[in-house]
Every structure is written in C-alpha cells, then in structure tokens.
C-alpha cells in the first residue's frame, strides 16, 4: 500500500515529519518517532503531523537483523520534509551512505529542521551540518564522537540539545523527551501533555537534566519523591521554597537536594520553576490573558518574572505564547531556526 497517499489524505498541509531509516537502524528510536509524530490523535480532534518513513533501499534490515523494513517511501521523500529525523545505528564507526548524507545536506540548506536521536548525532556530524554547533550523543560514545568531530560542541551530560534548527537527543529514552519537546514547541504545553498522557510518560524533563540518573534500591523508609512532588504540584500558587518541600518530605534541605539529583537529575528549585512554567503555559492556552494573574496563580510572583523566565526557558514572551497557542489560535510548528 502506498504509505504516501494515506498520509497525504489525512494530514494535507500539516507539518511533515520524515524519518530516514537505513541499514542497522535502531528499532526503539524509530518506534519513539512513530509514537510521538505518527499516531492519529482523536482525543485532540486533529492530527498533529504528516508523518512518513523513507529508506534508500526497498528492503532495510534493522539492527542485528531483528526484522526487515519494507513498503516505505524512497529517499526522495526526504526532499519534502519540514522536519527530518536522521538514521541512528550502533555501528557508529561505519560511514553513512553518501545518498543519505546528501539528503541531509539538502534538507539543511533549504531550512528543514534536523533531528538526531542517540547515535543520529554521528550522522548529522558526518553530513557536516553540526560544525560549530551544539549537540549531544549517548555518553558511551562521547570520546569517539569528540575524536572524529572536534569542531562540534558536544554536551555529554544532558538529555537533549535544542540548537534551533538542529536538535539531538542522548540515549534511547531521551528520544521521547526530545519528541515531546518538539510537540511542545510546535503545538504548546497542553497538546504536549495530552501526547505524554497517551504515552504514559513524563510530560516534561528539561533537556539540561543529566543522562545518567542514579536509582539506588530504596531503603526503609521509602525515599520516593512522588508524594512531595504531587503535593507541590497542587500548591504551585503558594510561595513554596526548597525549605517548604524539605519540611513536607520530613528531611533536611541538603537531603532533599541529594534525592532530587539522584531520582530526577535536577535540583528542587529547577524542578519547581519548570512546573510553574508548565502551569503558566496551560493557563495562557486556556484563555487567561492577564499575565499578572498567571504569575500569581503559578507562584512566579510578577508578570515581569513570568516574562523573563518564559523568554529564557521557552524562547517566547507570554504575549507571543498567547498569540501562538491561545484559544482560537491554530498552532503551527515554529519555522526552523526560530
């Protein structure tokens, strides 16, 4: 069946996401892309993307020969991608196909957004589009990556890097984090939360969190942060401090900080700020136009503080966010590089 025709019929005019699959590609990251960008969204009443797969060969053996992918579009489908997700594979020292690298260069030259999951950063670097740019890759390949591509500014202790029109994710699960980040960037926090609920996955893990998070076997009493996180999310409008969270958890502030780092890979204050910003975005999307009210209800204090944090963390002012994602606005993906 023509994959092309079915997707054109259901998503005409939508932002087109194309995944290039090559020999020995990893199935997990392919599944992540399909789950985030390719599924129908009846719960939203609309589909978010025009999604398709393509490959340079009619038959593509996936990693370790687990299965063979057939029946997808040829590599020419990459020419019409608004977002191009490049191949990732475990054999990072094996050169990529020249045809694939050429397709990536052409997509970059015409302004398409490029995405690399895990070892996909090697593909982007080999194509030459990461020179002088920020990127990340799985921690186990950091030394190999730096040796081969010294002109790339590799960040090894983060989940993903958003460098505007080129985005890279570290390990396998970070592909979901980056995928949801793109949905949030394209369609707003409310839609991203809906997609994350369907995935039964955390709605937002900041890209700056560490790749490797220690998860020690819990001792008695239970050291899970879940109760204090749930309590804090219900009291974001209050002037909560790290000391308040520590008191709720019946531990010292230093102990709470260690648990946040071990279980979430971030600090209590950074987590709290992220949750407040996520709530602010949801309030704006639902129609609250008084930014002082948004700031007060989310514990961010003032509209000026809200504006500064949104610009730094999201890249949009509250007014710009409302214009893009407020009621009655048809959210369209941000142009590459914006």
mmCIF file of C-alpha atoms in Angstrom:
data_model
loop_
_atom_site.group_PDB
_atom_site.id
_atom_site.type_symbol
_atom_site.label_atom_id
_atom_site.label_comp_id
_atom_site.label_asym_id
_atom_site.label_seq_id
_atom_site.Cartn_x
_atom_site.Cartn_y
_atom_site.Cartn_z
ATOM 1 C CA UNK A 1 0.000 0.000 0.000
ATOM 2 C CA UNK A 2 1.240 3.462 -0.725
ATOM 3 C CA UNK A 3 2.190 4.961 2.593
ATOM 4 C CA UNK A 4 2.442 8.298 0.827
ATOM 5 C CA UNK A 5 -1.206 8.526 -0.236
ATOM 6 C CA UNK A 6 -2.715 7.561 3.106
ATOM 7 C CA UNK A 7 -0.748 10.216 4.947
ATOM 8 C CA UNK A 8 -1.449 12.930 2.415
ATOM 9 C CA UNK A 9 -5.155 12.200 2.699
ATOM 10 C CA UNK A 10 -5.293 12.551 6.464
ATOM 11 C CA UNK A 11 -2.772 15.346 7.018
ATOM 12 C CA UNK A 12 -2.798 17.610 3.998
ATOM 13 C CA UNK A 13 -0.944 20.830 4.728
ATOM 14 C CA UNK A 14 0.366 19.608 8.086
ATOM 15 C CA UNK A 15 3.979 19.926 9.148
ATOM 16 C CA UNK A 16 5.709 16.952 7.524
ATOM 17 C CA UNK A 17 7.999 14.782 9.652
ATOM 18 C CA UNK A 18 10.088 12.287 7.705
ATOM 19 C CA UNK A 19 12.231 9.593 9.327
ATOM 20 C CA UNK A 20 15.108 8.211 7.283
ATOM 21 C CA UNK A 21 15.699 4.544 8.098
ATOM 22 C CA UNK A 22 18.941 2.942 6.974
ATOM 23 C CA UNK A 23 20.585 -0.437 7.353
ATOM 24 C CA UNK A 24 21.087 -1.419 11.020
ATOM 25 C CA UNK A 25 18.935 1.429 12.353
ATOM 26 C CA UNK A 26 17.668 1.069 15.922
ATOM 27 C CA UNK A 27 14.002 -0.004 16.187
ATOM 28 C CA UNK A 28 13.431 1.740 19.520
ATOM 29 C CA UNK A 29 14.082 5.260 18.265
ATOM 30 C CA UNK A 30 12.002 4.511 15.170
ATOM 31 C CA UNK A 31 9.182 3.477 17.488
ATOM 32 C CA UNK A 32 9.586 6.663 19.529
ATOM 33 C CA UNK A 33 9.283 8.823 16.420
ATOM 34 C CA UNK A 34 6.229 6.888 15.276
ATOM 35 C CA UNK A 35 4.527 7.145 18.683
ATOM 36 C CA UNK A 36 5.109 10.882 19.040
ATOM 37 C CA UNK A 37 4.688 12.130 15.462
ATOM 38 C CA UNK A 38 2.878 9.396 13.548
ATOM 39 C CA UNK A 39 -0.206 8.360 15.510
ATOM 40 C CA UNK A 40 -3.700 9.700 14.944
ATOM 41 C CA UNK A 41 -4.897 11.990 17.721
ATOM 42 C CA UNK A 42 -8.690 11.555 18.012
ATOM 43 C CA UNK A 43 -8.533 12.852 21.580
ATOM 44 C CA UNK A 44 -7.349 16.191 20.149
ATOM 45 C CA UNK A 45 -9.750 16.201 17.219
ATOM 46 C CA UNK A 46 -6.897 16.620 14.744
ATOM 47 C CA UNK A 47 -3.650 15.050 13.638
ATOM 48 C CA UNK A 48 -0.521 16.975 14.541
ATOM 49 C CA UNK A 49 1.849 15.937 11.769
ATOM 50 C CA UNK A 50 2.078 14.402 8.336
ATOM 51 C CA UNK A 51 4.409 11.525 9.171
ATOM 52 C CA UNK A 52 6.221 9.108 6.928
ATOM 53 C CA UNK A 53 9.194 6.776 6.756
ATOM 54 C CA UNK A 54 11.680 6.540 3.939
ATOM 55 C CA UNK A 55 14.733 4.479 3.151
ATOM 56 C CA UNK A 56 17.437 4.448 0.463
ATOM 57 C CA UNK A 57 16.651 0.765 -0.236
ATOM 58 C CA UNK A 58 13.387 -1.153 -0.826
ATOM 59 C CA UNK A 59 14.342 -3.611 1.937
ATOM 60 C CA UNK A 60 16.097 -2.323 5.055
ATOM 61 C CA UNK A 61 17.470 -4.783 7.638
ATOM 62 C CA UNK A 62 17.060 -3.262 11.071
ATOM 63 C CA UNK A 63 19.530 -3.564 13.928
ATOM 64 C CA UNK A 64 21.124 -7.020 14.264
ATOM 65 C CA UNK A 65 18.698 -8.364 11.669
ATOM 66 C CA UNK A 66 15.764 -8.402 14.102
ATOM 67 C CA UNK A 67 13.414 -7.643 11.212
ATOM 68 C CA UNK A 68 13.423 -6.123 7.737
ATOM 69 C CA UNK A 69 11.518 -2.956 6.919
ATOM 70 C CA UNK A 70 9.726 -2.850 3.558
ATOM 71 C CA UNK A 71 6.957 -0.913 1.883
ATOM 72 C CA UNK A 72 8.121 2.592 2.814
ATOM 73 C CA UNK A 73 8.858 5.544 0.570
ATOM 74 C CA UNK A 74 12.176 6.011 -1.155
ATOM 75 C CA UNK A 75 14.766 8.522 -0.055
ATOM 76 C CA UNK A 76 13.174 11.148 -2.287
ATOM 77 C CA UNK A 77 10.520 11.622 0.442
ATOM 78 C CA UNK A 78 13.180 13.426 2.475
ATOM 79 C CA UNK A 79 13.111 16.258 -0.070
ATOM 80 C CA UNK A 80 9.716 17.445 1.174
ATOM 81 C CA UNK A 81 10.374 17.113 4.923
ATOM 82 C CA UNK A 82 9.777 20.071 7.226
ATOM 83 C CA UNK A 83 11.455 18.037 9.965
ATOM 84 C CA UNK A 84 13.924 15.310 9.002
ATOM 85 C CA UNK A 85 14.861 12.673 11.572
ATOM 86 C CA UNK A 86 18.143 11.090 10.534
ATOM 87 C CA UNK A 87 19.242 7.455 10.897
ATOM 88 C CA UNK A 88 20.774 6.283 14.150
ATOM 89 C CA UNK A 89 22.587 2.979 14.479
ATOM 90 C CA UNK A 90 25.008 1.292 16.881
ATOM 91 C CA UNK A 91 27.869 0.874 14.398
ATOM 92 C CA UNK A 92 28.986 4.476 14.798
ATOM 93 C CA UNK A 93 32.351 3.927 13.102
ATOM 94 C CA UNK A 94 30.776 2.728 9.838
ATOM 95 C CA UNK A 95 30.376 5.592 7.329
ATOM 96 C CA UNK A 96 26.808 6.524 6.393
ATOM 97 C CA UNK A 97 25.599 6.213 2.814
ATOM 98 C CA UNK A 98 26.559 9.135 0.625
ATOM 99 C CA UNK A 99 22.963 9.409 -0.612
ATOM 100 C CA UNK A 100 21.681 9.789 2.957
ATOM 101 C CA UNK A 101 24.292 12.425 3.822
ATOM 102 C CA UNK A 102 23.468 14.346 0.647
ATOM 103 C CA UNK A 103 19.760 14.292 1.528
ATOM 104 C CA UNK A 104 20.555 15.713 4.973
ATOM 105 C CA UNK A 105 22.675 18.494 3.493
ATOM 106 C CA UNK A 106 19.948 19.439 1.027
ATOM 107 C CA UNK A 107 17.318 19.460 3.764
ATOM 108 C CA UNK A 108 19.501 21.695 5.918
ATOM 109 C CA UNK A 109 20.216 24.052 3.007
ATOM 110 C CA UNK A 110 16.508 24.585 2.338
ATOM 111 C CA UNK A 111 15.747 25.261 6.020
ATOM 112 C CA UNK A 112 14.299 21.974 7.229
ATOM 113 C CA UNK A 113 14.577 21.127 10.908
ATOM 114 C CA UNK A 114 17.011 18.253 11.572
ATOM 115 C CA UNK A 115 16.721 15.786 14.448
ATOM 116 C CA UNK A 116 19.164 13.125 15.608
ATOM 117 C CA UNK A 117 18.248 10.532 18.228
ATOM 118 C CA UNK A 118 21.136 8.883 20.116
ATOM 119 C CA UNK A 119 23.847 7.978 17.566
ATOM 120 C CA UNK A 120 21.991 10.064 14.989
ATOM 121 C CA UNK A 121 24.351 12.841 16.065
ATOM 122 C CA UNK A 122 27.108 10.931 14.234
ATOM 123 C CA UNK A 123 25.010 11.025 11.059
ATOM 124 C CA UNK A 124 24.469 14.774 11.338
ATOM 125 C CA UNK A 125 28.136 15.396 12.111
ATOM 126 C CA UNK A 126 29.248 13.240 9.191
ATOM 127 C CA UNK A 127 26.985 15.297 6.930
ATOM 128 C CA UNK A 128 28.864 18.391 8.124
ATOM 129 C CA UNK A 129 25.840 20.266 9.434
ATOM 130 C CA UNK A 130 26.976 20.246 13.078
ATOM 131 C CA UNK A 131 30.273 22.067 12.615
ATOM 132 C CA UNK A 132 30.451 24.796 15.255
ATOM 133 C CA UNK A 133 27.064 23.779 16.648
ATOM 134 C CA UNK A 134 25.888 22.383 19.976
ATOM 135 C CA UNK A 135 24.855 18.730 20.113
ATOM 136 C CA UNK A 136 24.663 15.694 22.373
ATOM 137 C CA UNK A 137 25.008 11.953 21.953
ATOM 138 C CA UNK A 138 24.920 8.899 24.192
ATOM 139 C CA UNK A 139 27.549 9.144 26.926
ATOM 140 C CA UNK A 140 29.239 5.871 25.930
ATOM 141 C CA UNK A 141 30.235 7.337 22.549
ATOM 142 C CA UNK A 142 31.390 10.753 23.782
ATOM 143 C CA UNK A 143 35.120 10.103 23.387
ATOM 144 C CA UNK A 144 34.683 8.583 19.930
ATOM 145 C CA UNK A 145 32.493 11.489 18.834
ATOM 146 C CA UNK A 146 34.936 14.150 20.041
ATOM 147 C CA UNK A 147 37.852 12.417 18.347
ATOM 148 C CA UNK A 148 36.057 12.268 14.996
ATOM 149 C CA UNK A 149 34.241 15.596 15.101
ATOM 150 C CA UNK A 150 36.293 18.083 17.152
ATOM 151 C CA UNK A 151 34.510 21.092 15.640
ATOM 152 C CA UNK A 152 31.171 20.074 17.194
ATOM 153 C CA UNK A 153 30.394 21.469 20.664
ATOM 154 C CA UNK A 154 29.386 18.180 22.290
ATOM 155 C CA UNK A 155 27.448 18.361 25.577
ATOM 156 C CA UNK A 156 27.628 14.944 27.200
ATOM 157 C CA UNK A 157 25.677 15.324 30.433
ATOM 158 C CA UNK A 158 22.289 16.405 29.103
ATOM 159 C CA UNK A 159 19.192 14.615 27.797
ATOM 160 C CA UNK A 160 18.898 16.640 24.621
ATOM 161 C CA UNK A 161 20.115 19.816 22.953
ATOM 162 C CA UNK A 162 17.840 22.231 21.106
ATOM 163 C CA UNK A 163 20.071 24.324 18.867
ATOM 164 C CA UNK A 164 17.225 25.882 16.906
ATOM 165 C CA UNK A 165 17.013 24.090 13.575
ATOM 166 C CA UNK A 166 19.128 21.112 14.675
ATOM 167 C CA UNK A 167 18.175 19.044 17.711
ATOM 168 C CA UNK A 168 19.866 15.983 19.173
ATOM 169 C CA UNK A 169 18.908 13.542 21.942
ATOM 170 C CA UNK A 170 21.281 11.459 24.029
ATOM 171 C CA UNK A 171 20.120 7.897 24.736
ATOM 172 C CA UNK A 172 17.122 5.860 23.697
ATOM 173 C CA UNK A 173 14.582 7.149 26.237
ATOM 174 C CA UNK A 174 15.752 10.719 25.622
ATOM 175 C CA UNK A 175 14.231 10.384 22.139
ATOM 176 C CA UNK A 176 10.828 10.567 23.828
ATOM 177 C CA UNK A 177 11.908 13.620 25.830
ATOM 178 C CA UNK A 178 13.054 15.391 22.681
ATOM 179 C CA UNK A 179 9.973 14.302 20.751
ATOM 180 C CA UNK A 180 7.673 15.771 23.400
ATOM 181 C CA UNK A 181 9.825 18.898 23.498
ATOM 182 C CA UNK A 182 9.216 19.323 19.769
ATOM 183 C CA UNK A 183 5.464 18.817 20.188
ATOM 184 C CA UNK A 184 5.514 21.428 22.966
ATOM 185 C CA UNK A 185 7.495 23.807 20.769
ATOM 186 C CA UNK A 186 5.187 23.266 17.812
ATOM 187 C CA UNK A 187 1.768 22.969 19.462
ATOM 188 C CA UNK A 188 2.030 24.191 23.065
ATOM 189 C CA UNK A 189 2.118 22.650 26.534
ATOM 190 C CA UNK A 190 -1.500 21.467 26.584
ATOM 191 C CA UNK A 191 -1.103 19.362 23.455
ATOM 192 C CA UNK A 192 2.267 18.008 24.634
ATOM 193 C CA UNK A 193 0.679 16.992 27.928
ATOM 194 C CA UNK A 194 -2.058 15.146 26.043
ATOM 195 C CA UNK A 195 0.519 13.255 23.985
ATOM 196 C CA UNK A 196 2.545 12.410 27.104
ATOM 197 C CA UNK A 197 -0.560 11.078 28.884
ATOM 198 C CA UNK A 198 -1.231 8.753 25.978
ATOM 199 C CA UNK A 199 2.400 7.620 26.153
ATOM 200 C CA UNK A 200 2.165 7.277 29.958
ATOM 201 C CA UNK A 201 5.435 9.202 30.024
ATOM 202 C CA UNK A 202 6.658 12.243 31.921
ATOM 203 C CA UNK A 203 5.270 15.337 30.227
ATOM 204 C CA UNK A 204 8.446 17.354 30.626
ATOM 205 C CA UNK A 205 12.005 16.537 31.553
ATOM 206 C CA UNK A 206 14.203 19.519 30.883
ATOM 207 C CA UNK A 207 16.901 18.896 28.293
ATOM 208 C CA UNK A 208 19.573 20.009 30.728
ATOM 209 C CA UNK A 209 18.979 17.096 33.074
ATOM 210 C CA UNK A 210 21.720 14.505 33.349
ATOM 211 C CA UNK A 211 21.809 11.484 31.041
ATOM 212 C CA UNK A 212 22.620 9.051 33.827
ATOM 213 C CA UNK A 213 20.394 9.220 36.895
ATOM 214 C CA UNK A 214 21.320 7.093 39.873
ATOM 215 C CA UNK A 215 18.428 4.956 41.082
ATOM 216 C CA UNK A 216 19.559 3.194 44.263
ATOM 217 C CA UNK A 217 17.432 0.439 45.751
ATOM 218 C CA UNK A 218 15.182 2.340 48.183
ATOM 219 C CA UNK A 219 15.758 1.845 51.867
ATOM 220 C CA UNK A 220 13.086 1.833 54.515
ATOM 221 C CA UNK A 221 11.515 4.334 54.982
ATOM 222 C CA UNK A 222 10.578 4.872 51.321
ATOM 223 C CA UNK A 223 12.630 7.701 49.810
ATOM 224 C CA UNK A 224 10.453 8.215 46.759
ATOM 225 C CA UNK A 225 9.863 11.844 45.871
ATOM 226 C CA UNK A 226 6.412 11.099 44.438
ATOM 227 C CA UNK A 227 4.382 12.272 47.483
ATOM 228 C CA UNK A 228 6.174 15.597 47.825
ATOM 229 C CA UNK A 229 6.066 16.184 44.056
ATOM 230 C CA UNK A 230 2.317 15.560 43.965
ATOM 231 C CA UNK A 231 1.801 17.879 46.943
ATOM 232 C CA UNK A 232 3.900 20.636 45.373
ATOM 233 C CA UNK A 233 2.011 20.403 42.068
ATOM 234 C CA UNK A 234 -1.227 21.064 43.981
ATOM 235 C CA UNK A 235 0.255 24.128 45.697
ATOM 236 C CA UNK A 236 2.132 25.886 42.909
ATOM 237 C CA UNK A 237 0.228 29.097 43.607
ATOM 238 C CA UNK A 238 1.792 29.268 47.067
ATOM 239 C CA UNK A 239 5.228 30.841 47.623
ATOM 240 C CA UNK A 240 6.882 27.439 48.041
ATOM 241 C CA UNK A 241 10.561 27.260 48.809
ATOM 242 C CA UNK A 242 13.026 24.391 48.873
ATOM 243 C CA UNK A 243 12.735 24.510 52.660
ATOM 244 C CA UNK A 244 8.971 24.007 52.357
ATOM 245 C CA UNK A 245 9.496 20.950 50.147
ATOM 246 C CA UNK A 246 12.072 19.575 52.571
ATOM 247 C CA UNK A 247 9.738 20.082 55.515
ATOM 248 C CA UNK A 248 6.935 18.310 53.644
ATOM 249 C CA UNK A 249 9.284 15.395 52.968
ATOM 250 C CA UNK A 250 10.491 15.452 56.600
ATOM 251 C CA UNK A 251 14.128 15.748 55.565
ATOM 252 C CA UNK A 252 16.765 18.448 55.550
ATOM 253 C CA UNK A 253 17.179 20.706 52.525
ATOM 254 C CA UNK A 254 20.533 19.055 51.802
ATOM 255 C CA UNK A 255 18.968 15.575 51.845
ATOM 256 C CA UNK A 256 16.141 16.723 49.591
ATOM 257 C CA UNK A 257 18.671 18.163 47.146
ATOM 258 C CA UNK A 258 20.541 14.845 47.041
ATOM 259 C CA UNK A 259 17.331 12.910 46.412
ATOM 260 C CA UNK A 260 16.306 15.237 43.585
ATOM 261 C CA UNK A 261 19.702 14.818 41.954
ATOM 262 C CA UNK A 262 19.614 11.031 42.365
ATOM 263 C CA UNK A 263 15.999 10.452 41.297
ATOM 264 C CA UNK A 264 15.327 13.285 38.830
ATOM 265 C CA UNK A 265 18.758 14.542 37.809
ATOM 266 C CA UNK A 266 17.891 18.135 38.664
ATOM 267 C CA UNK A 267 17.593 20.467 41.655
ATOM 268 C CA UNK A 268 14.426 21.138 43.675
ATOM 269 C CA UNK A 269 14.387 24.784 42.604
ATOM 270 C CA UNK A 270 14.826 23.959 38.900
ATOM 271 C CA UNK A 271 12.047 21.363 39.088
ATOM 272 C CA UNK A 272 9.714 23.771 40.886
ATOM 273 C CA UNK A 273 10.364 26.528 38.337
ATOM 274 C CA UNK A 274 9.731 24.119 35.458
ATOM 275 C CA UNK A 275 6.413 23.000 36.947
ATOM 276 C CA UNK A 276 5.328 26.601 37.461
ATOM 277 C CA UNK A 277 6.175 27.498 33.880
ATOM 278 C CA UNK A 278 4.290 24.456 32.576
ATOM 279 C CA UNK A 279 1.225 25.539 34.554
ATOM 280 C CA UNK A 280 1.598 29.122 33.280
ATOM 281 C CA UNK A 281 1.613 27.852 29.694
ATOM 282 C CA UNK A 282 -1.534 25.808 30.306
ATOM 283 C CA UNK A 283 -3.331 28.810 31.823
ATOM 284 C CA UNK A 284 -2.414 31.003 28.844
ATOM 285 C CA UNK A 285 -3.552 28.307 26.408
ATOM 286 C CA UNK A 286 -6.888 28.068 28.238
ATOM 287 C CA UNK A 287 -7.521 31.781 27.784
ATOM 288 C CA UNK A 288 -6.100 33.641 30.774
ATOM 289 C CA UNK A 289 -4.863 36.897 29.268
ATOM 290 C CA UNK A 290 -3.958 38.725 32.487
ATOM 291 C CA UNK A 291 -0.313 37.865 32.914
ATOM 292 C CA UNK A 292 -0.165 39.223 36.457
ATOM 293 C CA UNK A 293 -2.908 36.712 37.289
ATOM 294 C CA UNK A 294 -0.981 33.917 35.572
ATOM 295 C CA UNK A 295 2.152 34.833 37.525
ATOM 296 C CA UNK A 296 0.246 34.942 40.820
ATOM 297 C CA UNK A 297 -1.572 31.627 40.276
ATOM 298 C CA UNK A 298 1.660 29.842 39.366
ATOM 299 C CA UNK A 299 3.786 31.206 42.174
ATOM 300 C CA UNK A 300 6.025 33.145 39.792
ATOM 301 C CA UNK A 301 5.236 36.437 41.505
ATOM 302 C CA UNK A 302 5.068 39.130 38.864
ATOM 303 C CA UNK A 303 4.390 39.423 35.172
ATOM 304 C CA UNK A 304 7.955 40.665 34.728
ATOM 305 C CA UNK A 305 9.333 37.493 36.312
ATOM 306 C CA UNK A 306 6.977 35.373 34.215
ATOM 307 C CA UNK A 307 8.123 37.177 31.080
ATOM 308 C CA UNK A 308 11.821 36.756 31.897
ATOM 309 C CA UNK A 309 11.504 33.048 32.716
ATOM 310 C CA UNK A 310 9.409 32.255 29.643
ATOM 311 C CA UNK A 311 11.852 34.033 27.371
ATOM 312 C CA UNK A 312 14.790 32.183 28.905
ATOM 313 C CA UNK A 313 13.216 28.720 29.153
ATOM 314 C CA UNK A 314 10.735 28.658 26.234
ATOM 315 C CA UNK A 315 12.005 31.333 23.873
ATOM 316 C CA UNK A 316 8.689 33.222 23.753
ATOM 317 C CA UNK A 317 7.211 36.049 25.814
ATOM 318 C CA UNK A 318 3.783 35.413 27.396
ATOM 319 C CA UNK A 319 2.182 37.600 24.711
ATOM 320 C CA UNK A 320 3.930 35.703 21.916
ATOM 321 C CA UNK A 321 2.926 32.420 23.515
ATOM 322 C CA UNK A 322 -0.720 33.527 23.686
ATOM 323 C CA UNK A 323 -0.674 34.566 20.029
ATOM 324 C CA UNK A 324 0.663 31.151 19.039
ATOM 325 C CA UNK A 325 -1.201 28.840 21.408
ATOM 326 C CA UNK A 326 -4.095 30.764 22.948
ATOM 327 C CA UNK A 327 -7.773 29.943 22.333
ATOM 328 C CA UNK A 328 -8.729 30.232 18.700
ATOM 329 C CA UNK A 329 -5.157 30.125 17.508
ATOM 330 C CA UNK A 330 -4.308 27.345 15.062
ATOM 331 C CA UNK A 331 -0.885 26.391 16.366
ATOM 332 C CA UNK A 332 1.547 25.740 13.547
ATOM 333 C CA UNK A 333 5.064 24.457 14.009
ATOM 334 C CA UNK A 334 7.689 27.105 14.550
ATOM 335 C CA UNK A 335 9.828 27.660 11.459
ATOM 336 C CA UNK A 336 13.214 26.011 11.642
ATOM 337 C CA UNK A 337 15.757 28.103 13.456
ATOM 338 C CA UNK A 338 13.240 30.418 15.119
#
